Amino acid sequence: MTTLVGDFIIERLAEWGVHRIYGYPGDGINGLMGAMNRADGKIELVRARHEEMCAFMACAHAKFTGEVGVCMATSGPGAIHLLNGLYDAKLDHMPVVAIVGQQARAALGGQYQQEVDLTTLFKDVASEYVELITVPAQVRHVIDRAMRIAISKRAVTCIIVPNDLQELEAVETPPRKHGTIHSGLGYRFPHVVPKREDLEAAAELLNAGEKVAILVGAGALGAREEVIEVAELLGAGVAKALLGKAALPDELPFVTGSIGLLGTKPSWDLMAECDTLLMIGSRFPYSEFLPKEGQARGVQIDIDPAMLSIRYPMEINLVGDARATLQALIPRLQHKTDREWRATIEKNVGEWWQVLESRAMVEAAPINPERVFWELSPKLPDNCILASDSGSAANWYARDLKIRDGMMASLSGGLATMGPGVPYVIAAKFAFPDRVAIALVGDGAMQMNGNAELITIKDYWTGWADPRLIIMVLNNGDLNQVTWEQRVMEGDPKYDASQHVIDFPYARYAEMVGLKGIMVNRPEQIGPAWDEALKADRPCVIEAITDPEVPPLPPHITFKQAKAFAESMLKGDSGTNAMLRESMRETWATLFPGRKKG
């Protein structure tokens, strides 16, 4: 039987270990869709409602499994739709392969319908490898290279397949002659460890430090035990970039939590007072939250040399896998007997958790959004998977949820785009159908694309071993993160025309499509709502009516920020009275945790 190019592509992807493609059909990939239909279930097609969601799902698949995420779209408009999700993968260094259709080869260059210069279009997002296949003899090595480069460089790659080519007879083995390429399958990760003398220099620097701070990111997700041992030896505190939230459990008393605008005061204090910084697998971008230049000596570990010493001027830069490098470093580290620094860190962390609880219990109209997250935290099931969207939900996700061993958690880090929360947890359920997945999103993101993806959940949920997928929507009628950025960063009042989010019945809509919906509009309903959702026999949407004027207070407020905030109110912000009320309540809760005001 003749093998067509479309069939060969699907077969080759399966040989690479691909077992799921997130895609949306169209005439540019009819041959590939037909091949998947003929593949006897070797590769599962997950069809989202929009190609952007397919790319988000592929990115999340890579984040949660460590495998290559694969997405597929038709030519022209479908291919264009992939871009935002692919940039999410690119900026978070996730291995994703995008396969897109193209118009027939004979039509290219003739301004044919839906003809787009896809090679140029994808040249930036798939900068490591983008290739248009023009003859069947190319197919094998293009697939092989796209997969191998995506894995080895943790990058986005793109394969463009004209629709007429998909129906041609495949060339499984190119002829052995000049001008042909002969490729093979497979990639084995190398054991990358710095040289002995570099490890010894790093150990000498770290051993000399009296106040050591550690910052971990996504690159440390597989090095939990090693990071803990290093922290114990050095008497260090450990802060976490958002993509590294699941790198260490928050129950450890020396883990200071998130860092940055969405971070904690203990993390701010850790960086402000340390004399030594060890950064592990993190590309955290905000230098103002790291030690002042010249304050601390630094060691950085990263698998990518291009990311070394660009956030802080490090003395020692170690190129290596985080776990393997730490394992080689640990025997060279000395146990610090003076634990005063560690004791200070643990005291700050303990007090901070009290502050967060006090803030979460502050009254609001009608619900304090922080309390929604605070009450979820102790109820999180073992081994659950969390995804936050961008926006104000990310503030409370970063601070209020205590991650435990075995949990996974992610969000859009480098791109910080709106919209990935729901597609992330859908991909999580396909990858781990026996685990609970929870998305934490705002009403803006839900209206952007989350509501549509409830239909995808409706389409597939009965095939999951554990049906529990929970989407919590903060319904506050406001694009809240941007509102606060306008106030605090620009000194401008809330621009109602840009910030207003129309009310929508998220819980009722979930019920309409056959899922479970729970409305929460009083504080005492929060805990029972989480309990009900976690016991549900189907996916559930919790709609929490929250107060947009609860301030997402940064860990350290600069004079410039305070001045801008005051100016925004003087300019006639529509939320001034509520802002003042909630800001005073939150400030009181921060200064006097556990004590009611007046």
XYZ file of C-alpha atoms in Angstrom:
598
model
C 0.000 0.000 0.000
C 1.316 3.460 -0.914
C 2.288 5.683 2.019
C 1.339 9.315 1.552
C 3.401 12.205 2.900
C 0.668 13.032 5.427
C 0.719 9.475 6.766
C 4.506 9.441 6.914
C 4.557 12.682 8.952
C 2.129 11.299 11.514
C 4.016 7.985 11.682
C 7.355 9.765 12.120
C 5.991 11.944 14.920
C 4.693 8.828 16.651
C 8.152 7.273 16.369
C 9.501 10.357 18.127
C 7.142 9.639 21.013
C 4.439 12.169 20.148
C 1.108 10.782 21.292
C -1.051 13.905 21.248
C -1.450 16.874 18.918
C -3.438 19.982 19.824
C -4.929 21.161 16.575
C -7.701 22.759 14.583
C -8.616 21.561 11.068
C -8.701 23.441 7.785
C -8.181 22.734 4.114
C -4.477 23.515 4.400
C -4.005 20.369 6.505
C -6.720 18.073 5.168
C -4.092 15.517 4.193
C -2.671 15.501 7.727
C -6.123 15.205 9.282
C -6.896 12.269 7.018
C -3.612 10.664 8.036
C -4.423 11.045 11.730
C -7.793 9.419 11.071
C -6.010 6.480 9.467
C -3.362 6.167 12.195
C -5.399 3.844 14.430
C -5.096 6.069 17.478
C -1.300 6.313 17.467
C -1.682 10.054 17.958
C -4.684 11.649 19.637
C -6.095 14.869 18.221
C -7.304 17.375 20.814
C -9.352 20.025 19.058
C -9.678 23.290 20.920
C -12.037 26.094 19.873
C -9.242 28.291 18.516
C -5.725 27.768 17.234
C -4.234 30.083 19.866
C -5.583 27.701 22.490
C -3.916 24.800 20.681
C -0.556 26.543 20.998
C -1.158 27.335 24.687
C -2.021 23.681 25.266
C 1.139 22.535 23.495
C 3.171 24.904 25.675
C 1.465 23.643 28.843
C 1.989 20.040 27.735
C 5.718 20.748 27.524
C 5.733 22.522 30.898
C 3.900 19.806 32.791
C 5.345 16.689 31.111
C 8.812 17.674 29.928
C 7.889 16.297 26.499
C 7.652 18.160 23.226
C 4.300 19.847 22.793
C 2.922 19.664 19.264
C 0.244 21.916 17.763
C -1.209 21.967 14.271
C -3.124 24.535 12.234
C -4.141 25.221 8.692
C -2.519 27.745 6.366
C -2.990 31.514 6.520
C -5.431 32.488 9.269
C -5.029 29.297 11.282
C -1.260 29.581 11.283
C -1.442 33.229 12.324
C -3.694 32.336 15.250
C -0.983 30.088 16.724
C 1.471 32.899 17.288
C 0.583 34.151 20.773
C 0.683 30.677 22.297
C 3.936 29.929 20.489
C 5.507 33.107 21.827
C 4.423 31.992 25.286
C 6.465 28.833 24.696
C 9.401 30.723 23.188
C 9.754 33.172 26.052
C 9.471 30.399 28.658
C 11.929 28.199 26.724
C 9.536 25.321 26.149
C 10.029 22.656 23.420
C 7.094 23.028 21.025
C 6.744 21.988 17.387
C 4.164 23.810 15.255
C 2.982 22.078 12.080
C 1.106 24.346 9.688
C -0.395 23.913 6.250
C 0.246 26.042 3.205
C -1.404 26.558 -0.149
C -0.439 24.327 -3.073
C 3.143 24.796 -4.232
C 2.132 25.828 -7.752
C 0.097 28.723 -6.326
C 2.793 30.149 -4.075
C 3.898 33.613 -5.069
C 0.624 34.296 -6.852
C -1.236 36.042 -4.021
C -3.526 33.036 -3.748
C -6.360 32.961 -1.222
C -5.029 32.437 2.329
C -1.458 32.539 1.037
C 0.802 34.014 3.693
C 4.593 34.045 3.735
C 4.708 31.606 6.642
C 8.483 31.208 6.630
C 8.850 34.921 7.319
C 5.896 34.940 9.713
C 7.415 32.236 11.931
C 11.019 33.329 11.545
C 11.141 35.051 14.932
C 9.004 32.779 17.102
C 10.651 29.671 15.601
C 14.042 31.295 15.232
C 15.944 28.062 15.831
C 14.250 26.204 12.967
C 11.443 26.916 10.491
C 11.260 25.030 7.213
C 8.932 24.828 4.222
C 8.810 21.298 2.788
C 8.700 21.345 -1.013
C 9.437 17.714 -1.981
C 8.690 14.384 -0.297
C 12.379 13.567 0.126
C 12.675 16.449 2.646
C 10.021 15.190 5.010
C 12.055 12.766 7.086
C 14.918 15.052 7.958
C 12.709 18.111 8.466
C 10.602 16.240 11.024
C 13.708 14.844 12.693
C 15.459 18.197 12.890
C 12.391 20.062 14.117
C 11.935 17.568 16.947
C 15.607 17.321 17.882
C 16.162 21.080 17.885
C 13.002 21.715 19.913
C 14.132 19.195 22.539
C 17.793 20.086 22.724
C 17.440 23.866 22.591
C 14.106 24.030 24.471
C 12.753 26.069 21.603
C 9.815 26.498 19.249
C 10.292 25.006 15.783
C 7.942 25.126 12.807
C 7.237 22.816 9.868
C 5.279 24.185 6.897
C 3.601 21.572 4.690
C 1.830 22.626 1.443
C -1.540 20.924 1.113
C -0.811 19.266 -2.226
C 2.415 17.769 -0.870
C 0.495 15.978 1.880
C -1.248 13.822 -0.761
C 1.900 12.786 -2.649
C 3.626 9.444 -2.267
C 6.108 9.569 0.591
C 9.816 8.931 0.230
C 10.634 7.013 3.381
C 14.304 6.589 2.519
C 15.820 9.328 0.333
C 18.045 8.148 -2.523
C 21.724 7.797 -1.644
C 23.182 10.473 -3.874
C 24.695 13.933 -3.750
C 22.295 16.562 -2.437
C 20.163 14.336 -0.199
C 19.891 14.230 3.598
C 19.734 11.020 5.667
C 18.541 11.574 9.233
C 17.562 9.432 12.194
C 15.409 9.389 15.285
C 16.150 10.140 18.913
C 17.818 12.488 21.335
C 19.567 11.714 24.627
C 20.097 14.552 27.053
C 23.746 15.169 27.912
C 25.103 15.295 31.455
C 26.196 18.938 31.598
C 28.355 19.858 34.581
C 30.842 22.729 34.968
C 34.576 22.113 35.183
C 36.067 21.102 38.543
C 37.960 24.370 39.001
C 34.780 26.395 38.370
C 32.848 24.345 40.909
C 35.603 24.878 43.452
C 35.638 28.623 42.810
C 31.854 28.756 43.243
C 32.042 26.763 46.467
C 34.759 29.051 47.838
C 32.598 32.093 47.142
C 29.479 30.557 48.685
C 31.362 29.283 51.729
C 32.692 32.797 52.351
C 29.222 34.325 52.392
C 27.617 35.156 55.721
C 24.140 36.003 54.409
C 23.380 33.768 51.458
C 20.235 34.194 49.354
C 19.107 31.646 46.773
C 16.765 32.382 43.871
C 15.289 29.431 41.976
C 13.309 29.351 38.752
C 11.860 26.794 36.372
C 15.317 25.321 35.785
C 15.335 24.101 39.387
C 12.035 22.194 39.165
C 13.856 18.863 39.012
C 16.396 19.685 41.721
C 14.261 19.993 44.840
C 16.363 17.794 47.148
C 19.601 19.371 46.001
C 18.349 22.936 46.510
C 17.146 22.037 49.991
C 20.511 20.510 50.886
C 22.423 23.541 49.608
C 20.134 25.876 51.549
C 20.634 23.828 54.714
C 24.413 23.782 54.341
C 24.655 27.517 53.669
C 21.965 28.585 56.120
C 20.311 30.343 53.202
C 16.814 31.501 52.418
C 15.230 30.567 49.108
C 13.060 32.880 47.009
C 11.155 31.620 43.986
C 10.545 33.200 40.600
C 6.965 32.583 39.459
C 7.884 29.801 37.033
C 9.721 28.121 39.906
C 6.781 28.252 42.317
C 6.612 24.449 42.458
C 10.399 24.013 42.794
C 10.222 23.903 46.610
C 7.314 23.345 48.990
C 6.165 26.444 50.836
C 5.943 24.556 54.124
C 9.731 24.819 54.441
C 10.377 27.650 56.929
C 13.282 29.127 54.932
C 11.321 29.405 51.659
C 10.438 33.083 51.356
C 7.976 32.623 48.485
C 7.658 34.563 45.271
C 9.853 37.478 44.272
C 9.045 40.662 42.370
C 5.993 42.899 42.160
C 3.823 39.873 42.911
C 6.236 38.669 45.551
C 6.569 38.657 49.316
C 8.206 40.942 51.851
C 10.500 38.134 53.112
C 11.816 37.717 49.555
C 12.368 41.476 49.311
C 14.196 41.488 52.658
C 16.247 38.440 51.649
C 17.578 40.194 48.567
C 17.972 43.594 50.241
C 20.116 42.239 53.092
C 22.119 39.353 51.601
C 25.846 39.485 50.885
C 25.847 36.474 48.539
C 23.427 35.449 45.777
C 23.066 31.986 44.232
C 20.700 31.989 41.250
C 19.607 28.571 39.967
C 17.734 28.062 36.694
C 16.034 31.446 36.724
C 15.675 34.194 34.131
C 13.778 36.471 36.557
C 13.795 39.829 34.734
C 13.349 42.543 37.369
C 16.755 43.672 38.593
C 15.236 46.105 41.102
C 14.178 43.119 43.203
C 17.676 41.621 43.242
C 20.532 42.927 45.414
C 21.922 46.313 44.503
C 24.891 46.023 42.184
C 28.039 45.638 44.289
C 26.101 44.587 47.397
C 26.443 40.831 46.936
C 28.852 38.397 45.369
C 27.098 36.099 42.925
C 27.030 32.589 41.473
C 24.602 31.625 38.718
C 23.752 28.169 37.352
C 21.969 27.871 34.010
C 21.931 25.346 31.186
C 21.881 28.186 28.650
C 25.058 30.295 28.621
C 23.170 33.116 26.906
C 21.191 33.666 30.110
C 24.162 33.995 32.438
C 24.998 37.245 34.210
C 22.359 39.354 32.437
C 20.191 40.003 35.517
C 22.993 40.560 38.037
C 26.772 40.822 37.483
C 27.850 37.402 38.759
C 31.421 36.530 39.741
C 31.039 32.861 38.856
C 28.863 31.682 35.956
C 28.289 27.927 35.781
C 26.907 26.351 32.621
C 25.175 23.149 33.608
C 22.047 21.237 34.465
C 20.779 22.508 37.820
C 20.493 19.125 39.532
C 23.763 17.696 38.229
C 25.652 20.905 38.996
C 24.309 21.114 42.547
C 25.168 17.450 43.130
C 28.744 18.217 42.099
C 28.792 21.401 44.190
C 27.368 20.017 47.441
C 30.478 18.012 48.547
C 32.482 21.229 48.282
C 30.178 23.294 50.507
C 30.753 23.807 54.217
C 28.005 23.662 56.816
C 27.619 27.098 58.346
C 27.457 26.944 62.124
C 26.269 30.522 62.560
C 22.514 30.293 61.955
C 21.554 33.850 62.886
C 20.827 34.758 59.251
C 18.668 31.667 58.813
C 16.804 32.384 62.049
C 16.006 35.907 60.822
C 14.702 34.539 57.522
C 12.487 31.974 59.229
C 11.127 34.596 61.619
C 10.262 36.871 58.663
C 8.568 34.017 56.805
C 6.489 33.017 59.825
C 5.324 36.590 60.364
C 4.552 36.992 56.657
C 2.144 34.064 56.614
C 0.323 35.733 59.517
C 0.173 38.964 57.527
C -1.277 37.169 54.505
C -3.952 35.507 56.614
C -4.826 38.843 58.182
C -5.022 40.516 54.760
C -7.170 37.699 53.383
C -9.718 38.203 56.170
C -10.069 41.941 55.578
C -13.642 42.900 54.738
C -14.404 43.842 51.152
C -17.408 44.490 48.948
C -18.554 41.793 48.653
C -15.559 39.394 48.757
C -11.843 39.907 49.263
C -10.178 38.071 46.335
C -7.198 37.177 48.510
C -9.486 35.142 50.765
C -10.638 33.023 47.817
C -7.040 31.850 47.354
C -6.203 31.668 51.047
C -9.096 29.317 51.748
C -8.209 27.149 48.752
C -4.630 26.638 49.894
C -5.164 24.073 52.697
C -7.764 22.265 50.569
C -5.451 21.672 47.595
C -5.471 17.947 46.773
C -2.190 16.063 46.765
C -0.455 16.099 43.367
C -2.850 18.667 41.936
C -1.882 20.864 38.994
C -2.386 24.627 39.178
C -2.414 27.261 36.469
C -2.884 30.971 36.944
C -3.798 33.441 34.274
C -2.107 36.801 33.993
C -3.814 39.644 35.824
C -4.677 40.250 39.455
C -5.268 36.502 39.966
C -1.519 36.037 39.569
C -0.906 38.228 42.648
C -2.869 35.960 44.939
C -1.626 32.794 43.199
C 1.941 33.950 43.795
C 1.482 34.806 47.470
C -1.389 32.920 49.048
C -1.155 29.356 47.755
C 1.166 27.036 49.648
C 2.669 24.520 47.249
C 3.359 21.038 48.603
C 5.596 18.255 47.312
C 4.200 16.570 44.211
C 2.171 19.534 43.000
C 2.798 21.259 39.671
C 2.072 24.894 38.935
C 2.648 27.274 36.049
C 1.546 30.365 34.206
C 2.745 32.530 31.345
C 6.084 33.807 32.623
C 8.135 35.640 30.034
C 5.218 36.749 27.890
C 2.746 37.218 30.765
C -0.061 37.062 28.250
C -3.736 36.932 29.090
C -5.636 33.790 28.293
C -3.536 30.695 29.038
C -5.073 29.702 32.382
C -7.919 27.565 31.041
C -6.050 25.943 28.110
C -3.157 25.156 30.463
C -5.341 23.072 32.761
C -7.059 21.388 29.825
C -3.642 20.226 28.614
C -2.820 19.171 32.178
C -5.904 16.933 32.261
C -4.954 15.266 28.980
C -1.421 14.675 30.216
C -2.502 13.564 33.701
C -6.170 12.532 33.532
C -6.074 11.117 37.074
C -4.999 14.380 38.744
C -7.041 17.395 39.827
C -6.359 20.515 37.740
C -7.319 24.013 38.887
C -7.273 27.224 36.831
C -7.301 30.604 38.578
C -8.421 33.321 36.177
C -9.945 36.766 36.000
C -13.155 37.762 34.267
C -11.199 39.529 31.511
C -9.299 36.363 30.589
C -12.460 34.311 30.881
C -14.244 36.536 28.375
C -11.184 36.630 26.132
C -11.155 32.873 25.570
C -11.979 30.901 28.715
C -15.698 30.731 28.089
C -15.125 29.201 24.658
C -12.811 26.566 26.097
C -15.549 25.415 28.477
C -16.955 23.839 25.317
C -13.681 21.967 24.812
C -13.923 20.708 28.385
C -17.519 19.649 27.718
C -16.290 17.788 24.631
C -13.643 15.692 26.400
C -14.112 15.482 30.167
C -15.916 12.135 30.274
C -12.738 10.478 29.013
C -10.659 11.595 32.019
C -10.045 9.112 34.844
C -10.709 11.842 37.416
C -13.275 14.344 36.114
C -12.272 17.138 38.496
C -11.151 20.233 36.660
C -11.964 23.480 38.461
C -11.949 26.966 36.979
C -12.197 29.753 39.516
C -13.213 33.100 37.990
C -12.648 36.356 39.845
C -15.668 38.330 38.679
C -14.863 41.921 39.614
C -16.008 43.745 36.487
C -12.543 45.173 35.912
C -9.322 44.497 34.019
C -7.901 44.777 37.483
C -4.149 44.373 37.092
C -3.979 47.070 34.427
C -6.202 49.344 36.515
C -3.734 49.188 39.394
C -0.802 49.610 37.009
C -2.430 52.781 35.636
C -2.750 54.116 39.154
C 0.578 53.123 40.668
C 2.925 53.204 37.686
C 1.499 56.105 35.698
C -0.318 58.161 38.304
C -3.432 58.050 36.146
C -6.953 57.380 37.400
C -8.774 54.273 36.289
C -9.869 54.696 32.665
C -13.336 53.181 32.873
C -13.809 52.918 29.114
C -10.815 50.611 28.828
C -11.115 48.761 32.126
C -14.777 47.859 32.424
C -15.609 44.178 31.986
C -19.262 43.489 31.294
C -20.989 41.179 33.755
C -21.427 37.622 32.532
C -22.989 34.614 34.308
C -19.954 32.310 34.318
C -21.399 29.718 36.698
C -24.747 29.615 34.901
C -22.987 29.299 31.544
C -21.035 26.330 32.869
C -24.330 24.716 33.856
C -25.730 25.442 30.389
C -22.959 23.440 28.725
C -23.349 20.517 31.107
C -20.699 21.319 33.690
C -21.122 22.315 37.321
C -21.411 25.982 38.288
C -21.134 27.560 41.732
C -21.805 31.223 42.484
C -20.044 32.761 45.499
C -20.978 36.266 46.616
C -20.492 36.097 50.394
C -17.259 35.354 52.281
C -18.767 32.478 54.256
C -19.531 30.673 50.988
C -15.894 30.435 49.879
C -14.771 27.369 51.819
C -17.949 25.343 51.128
C -17.695 26.236 47.433
C -14.184 24.811 47.188
C -15.320 21.690 49.066
C -18.251 21.220 46.705
C -16.128 21.701 43.601
C -13.473 19.266 44.844
C -16.161 16.614 45.384
C -17.934 17.202 42.073
C -18.494 14.434 39.550
C -17.660 16.738 36.650
C -15.636 19.879 35.831
C -16.757 22.935 37.734
C -16.682 26.728 37.418
C -16.619 28.743 40.639
C -17.683 32.322 40.027
C -16.491 34.536 42.892
C -17.868 38.088 42.998
C -14.853 40.011 44.266
C -13.927 43.577 45.109
C -11.699 45.242 42.473
C -10.480 47.838 44.974
C -8.494 45.421 47.166
C -4.944 46.610 46.443
C -2.344 44.072 45.271
C 0.266 45.674 47.536
C 3.828 45.130 46.298
C 6.384 43.871 48.853
C 8.062 47.266 48.896
C 6.384 50.549 47.980
C 8.676 53.206 46.547
C 8.106 56.922 46.993
C 7.470 57.176 43.249
C 4.720 54.536 43.447
C 3.081 56.155 46.463
C 3.191 59.553 44.764
C 1.652 58.165 41.557
C -1.093 56.414 43.541
C -1.983 59.640 45.330
C -2.002 61.549 42.049
C -4.381 59.038 40.485
C -6.928 59.714 43.226
C -6.531 63.472 42.936
C -7.282 63.174 39.220
C -10.725 61.747 39.948
C -10.464 57.956 39.975
C -13.943 56.391 39.982
C -12.874 53.968 42.717
C -11.240 56.498 45.059
C -13.442 55.988 48.114
C -13.359 52.192 47.900
C -9.633 52.283 47.181
C -8.928 54.356 50.261
C -11.086 52.104 52.409
C -9.501 48.866 51.234
C -5.955 50.258 51.188
C -6.301 51.342 54.828
C -7.686 47.950 55.786
C -4.920 46.067 53.977
C -2.221 48.318 55.430
C -3.599 47.805 58.943
C -3.653 44.042 58.380
C -0.027 44.211 57.241
C 1.161 46.259 60.214
C -1.007 44.583 62.849
C -1.849 41.046 61.655
C -4.645 39.425 63.608
C -5.878 42.678 65.165
C -9.104 44.260 63.982
C -8.985 47.954 63.192
C -10.601 50.273 65.634
